PDB file of C-alpha atoms in Angstrom:
ATOM      1  CA  MET R   1      15.347  19.610   2.018  1.00 65.00           C
ATOM      2  CA  PHE R   2      12.017  18.280   3.250  1.00 81.00           C
ATOM      3  CA  ALA R   3      13.319  16.463   6.295  1.00 85.00           C
ATOM      4  CA  TRP R   4      10.861  18.318   8.522  1.00 84.00           C
ATOM      5  CA  LEU R   5       7.967  16.867   6.515  1.00 88.00           C
ATOM      6  CA  ARG R   6       9.303  13.362   7.000  1.00 88.00           C
ATOM      7  CA  ARG R   7       9.759  13.978  10.744  1.00 89.00           C
ATOM      8  CA  ARG R   8       6.222  15.325  10.985  1.00 91.00           C
ATOM      9  CA  ARG R   9       4.803  12.322   9.125  1.00 92.00           C
ATOM     10  CA  LEU R  10       6.702   9.947  11.397  1.00 91.00           C
ATOM     11  CA  GLN R  11       5.482  11.775  14.502  1.00 92.00           C
ATOM     12  CA  GLN R  12       1.900  11.569  13.276  1.00 94.00           C
ATOM     13  CA  GLU R  13       2.269   7.876  12.493  1.00 92.00           C
ATOM     14  CA  ARG R  14       3.622   7.160  15.974  1.00 92.00           C
ATOM     15  CA  ARG R  15       0.900   9.261  17.572  1.00 95.00           C
ATOM     16  CA  ARG R  16      -1.758   7.222  15.726  1.00 95.00           C
ATOM     17  CA  LEU R  17      -0.235   3.960  16.966  1.00 94.00           C
ATOM     18  CA  GLU R  18      -0.040   5.265  20.521  1.00 95.00           C
ATOM     19  CA  GLN R  19      -3.629   6.532  20.483  1.00 96.00           C
ATOM     20  CA  ALA R  20      -4.865   3.174  19.185  1.00 96.00           C
ATOM     21  CA  TRP R  21      -3.017   1.408  22.008  1.00 95.00           C
ATOM     22  CA  LEU R  22      -4.449   3.771  24.635  1.00 96.00           C
ATOM     23  CA  ARG R  23      -7.955   3.383  23.201  1.00 97.00           C
ATOM     24  CA  LEU R  24      -7.655  -0.408  23.484  1.00 97.00           C
ATOM     25  CA  LEU R  25      -6.559  -0.094  27.116  1.00 96.00           C
ATOM     26  CA  GLU R  26      -9.541   2.142  27.892  1.00 97.00           C
ATOM     27  CA  GLU R  27     -11.928  -0.278  26.179  1.00 96.00           C
ATOM     28  CA  ALA R  28     -10.428  -3.150  28.197  1.00 97.00           C
ATOM     29  CA  ARG R  29     -10.872  -1.175  31.407  1.00 96.00           C
ATOM     30  CA  ASP R  30     -14.508  -0.432  30.576  1.00 97.00           C
ATOM     31  CA  LEU R  31     -15.179  -4.104  29.805  1.00 97.00           C
ATOM     32  CA  GLN R  32     -13.659  -5.113  33.126  1.00 96.00           C
ATOM     33  CA  ARG R  33     -15.714  -2.553  35.019  1.00 96.00           C
ATOM     34  CA  GLY R  34     -18.814  -3.855  33.264  1.00 96.00           C
ATOM     35  CA  GLY R  35     -18.073  -7.392  34.414  1.00 96.00           C
ATOM     36  CA  ASP R  36     -17.137  -8.829  30.993  1.00 96.00           C
ATOM     37  CA  ILE R  37     -13.975 -10.627  32.010  1.00 96.00           C
ATOM     38  CA  GLN R  38     -13.656 -12.617  28.774  1.00 97.00           C
ATOM     39  CA  GLY R  39     -14.026  -9.424  26.732  1.00 96.00           C
ATOM     40  CA  PHE R  40     -11.499  -7.747  29.016  1.00 97.00           C
ATOM     41  CA  ALA R  41      -8.994 -10.551  28.445  1.00 97.00           C
ATOM     42  CA  ALA R  42      -9.439 -10.374  24.662  1.00 97.00           C
ATOM     43  CA  LYS R  43      -9.125  -6.575  24.582  1.00 97.00           C
ATOM     44  CA  THR R  44      -6.076  -6.710  26.857  1.00 97.00           C
ATOM     45  CA  ALA R  45      -4.452  -9.159  24.434  1.00 97.00           C
ATOM     46  CA  GLU R  46      -5.188  -6.743  21.568  1.00 97.00           C
ATOM     47  CA  ALA R  47      -3.659  -3.903  23.600  1.00 97.00           C
ATOM     48  CA  ALA R  48      -0.538  -5.985  24.281  1.00 97.00           C
ATOM     49  CA  ALA R  49      -0.159  -6.669  20.546  1.00 96.00           C
ATOM     50  CA  ALA R  50      -0.588  -2.955  19.813  1.00 96.00           C
ATOM     51  CA  GLU R  51       2.055  -2.143  22.439  1.00 95.00           C
ATOM     52  CA  GLN R  52       4.490  -4.567  20.803  1.00 96.00           C
ATOM     53  CA  GLN R  53       3.789  -2.945  17.445  1.00 95.00           C
ATOM     54  CA  LEU R  54       4.475   0.479  18.962  1.00 94.00           C
ATOM     55  CA  GLU R  55       7.741  -0.737  20.495  1.00 94.00           C
ATOM     56  CA  ALA R  56       8.800  -2.259  17.176  1.00 94.00           C
ATOM     57  CA  TRP R  57       8.014   1.034  15.441  1.00 92.00           C
ATOM     58  CA  ASP R  58      10.122   2.898  18.025  1.00 92.00           C
ATOM     59  CA  LYS R  59      13.027   0.520  17.454  1.00 93.00           C
ATOM     60  CA  ALA R  60      12.781   0.814  13.687  1.00 92.00           C
ATOM     61  CA  HIS R  61      12.594   4.611  13.750  1.00 88.00           C
ATOM     62  CA  ALA R  62      14.891   5.391  16.677  1.00 83.00           C
ATOM     63  CA  GLY R  63      15.919   9.018  16.492  1.00 68.00           C
ATOM     64  CA  ALA R  64      13.920   9.780  13.316  1.00 66.00           C
ATOM     65  CA  ALA R  65      10.946  11.266  15.136  1.00 54.00           C
ATOM     66  CA  THR R  66      12.491  13.076  18.076  1.00 52.00           C
ATOM     67  CA  SER R  67       9.275  14.257  19.723  1.00 51.00           C
ATOM     68  CA  HIS R  68       6.855  11.660  21.079  1.00 50.00           C
ATOM     69  CA  GLY R  69       4.215  14.076  22.340  1.00 49.00           C
TER      70      GLY R  69
END
């Protein structure tokens, strides 16, 4: 009966994960442009971990949240 609520919650959850991943990539880019290569490497590693988490979420919820936008 409330399947649309579950889908909406799942879409929001995925969107939050994706935004966190994109934010980490932007922060890494800014660190690199500022010349902080060690900070860039650390932030890139965080972004890679966030990407893996996002991919794991996608695998676990395949088809549940049909829209990824």
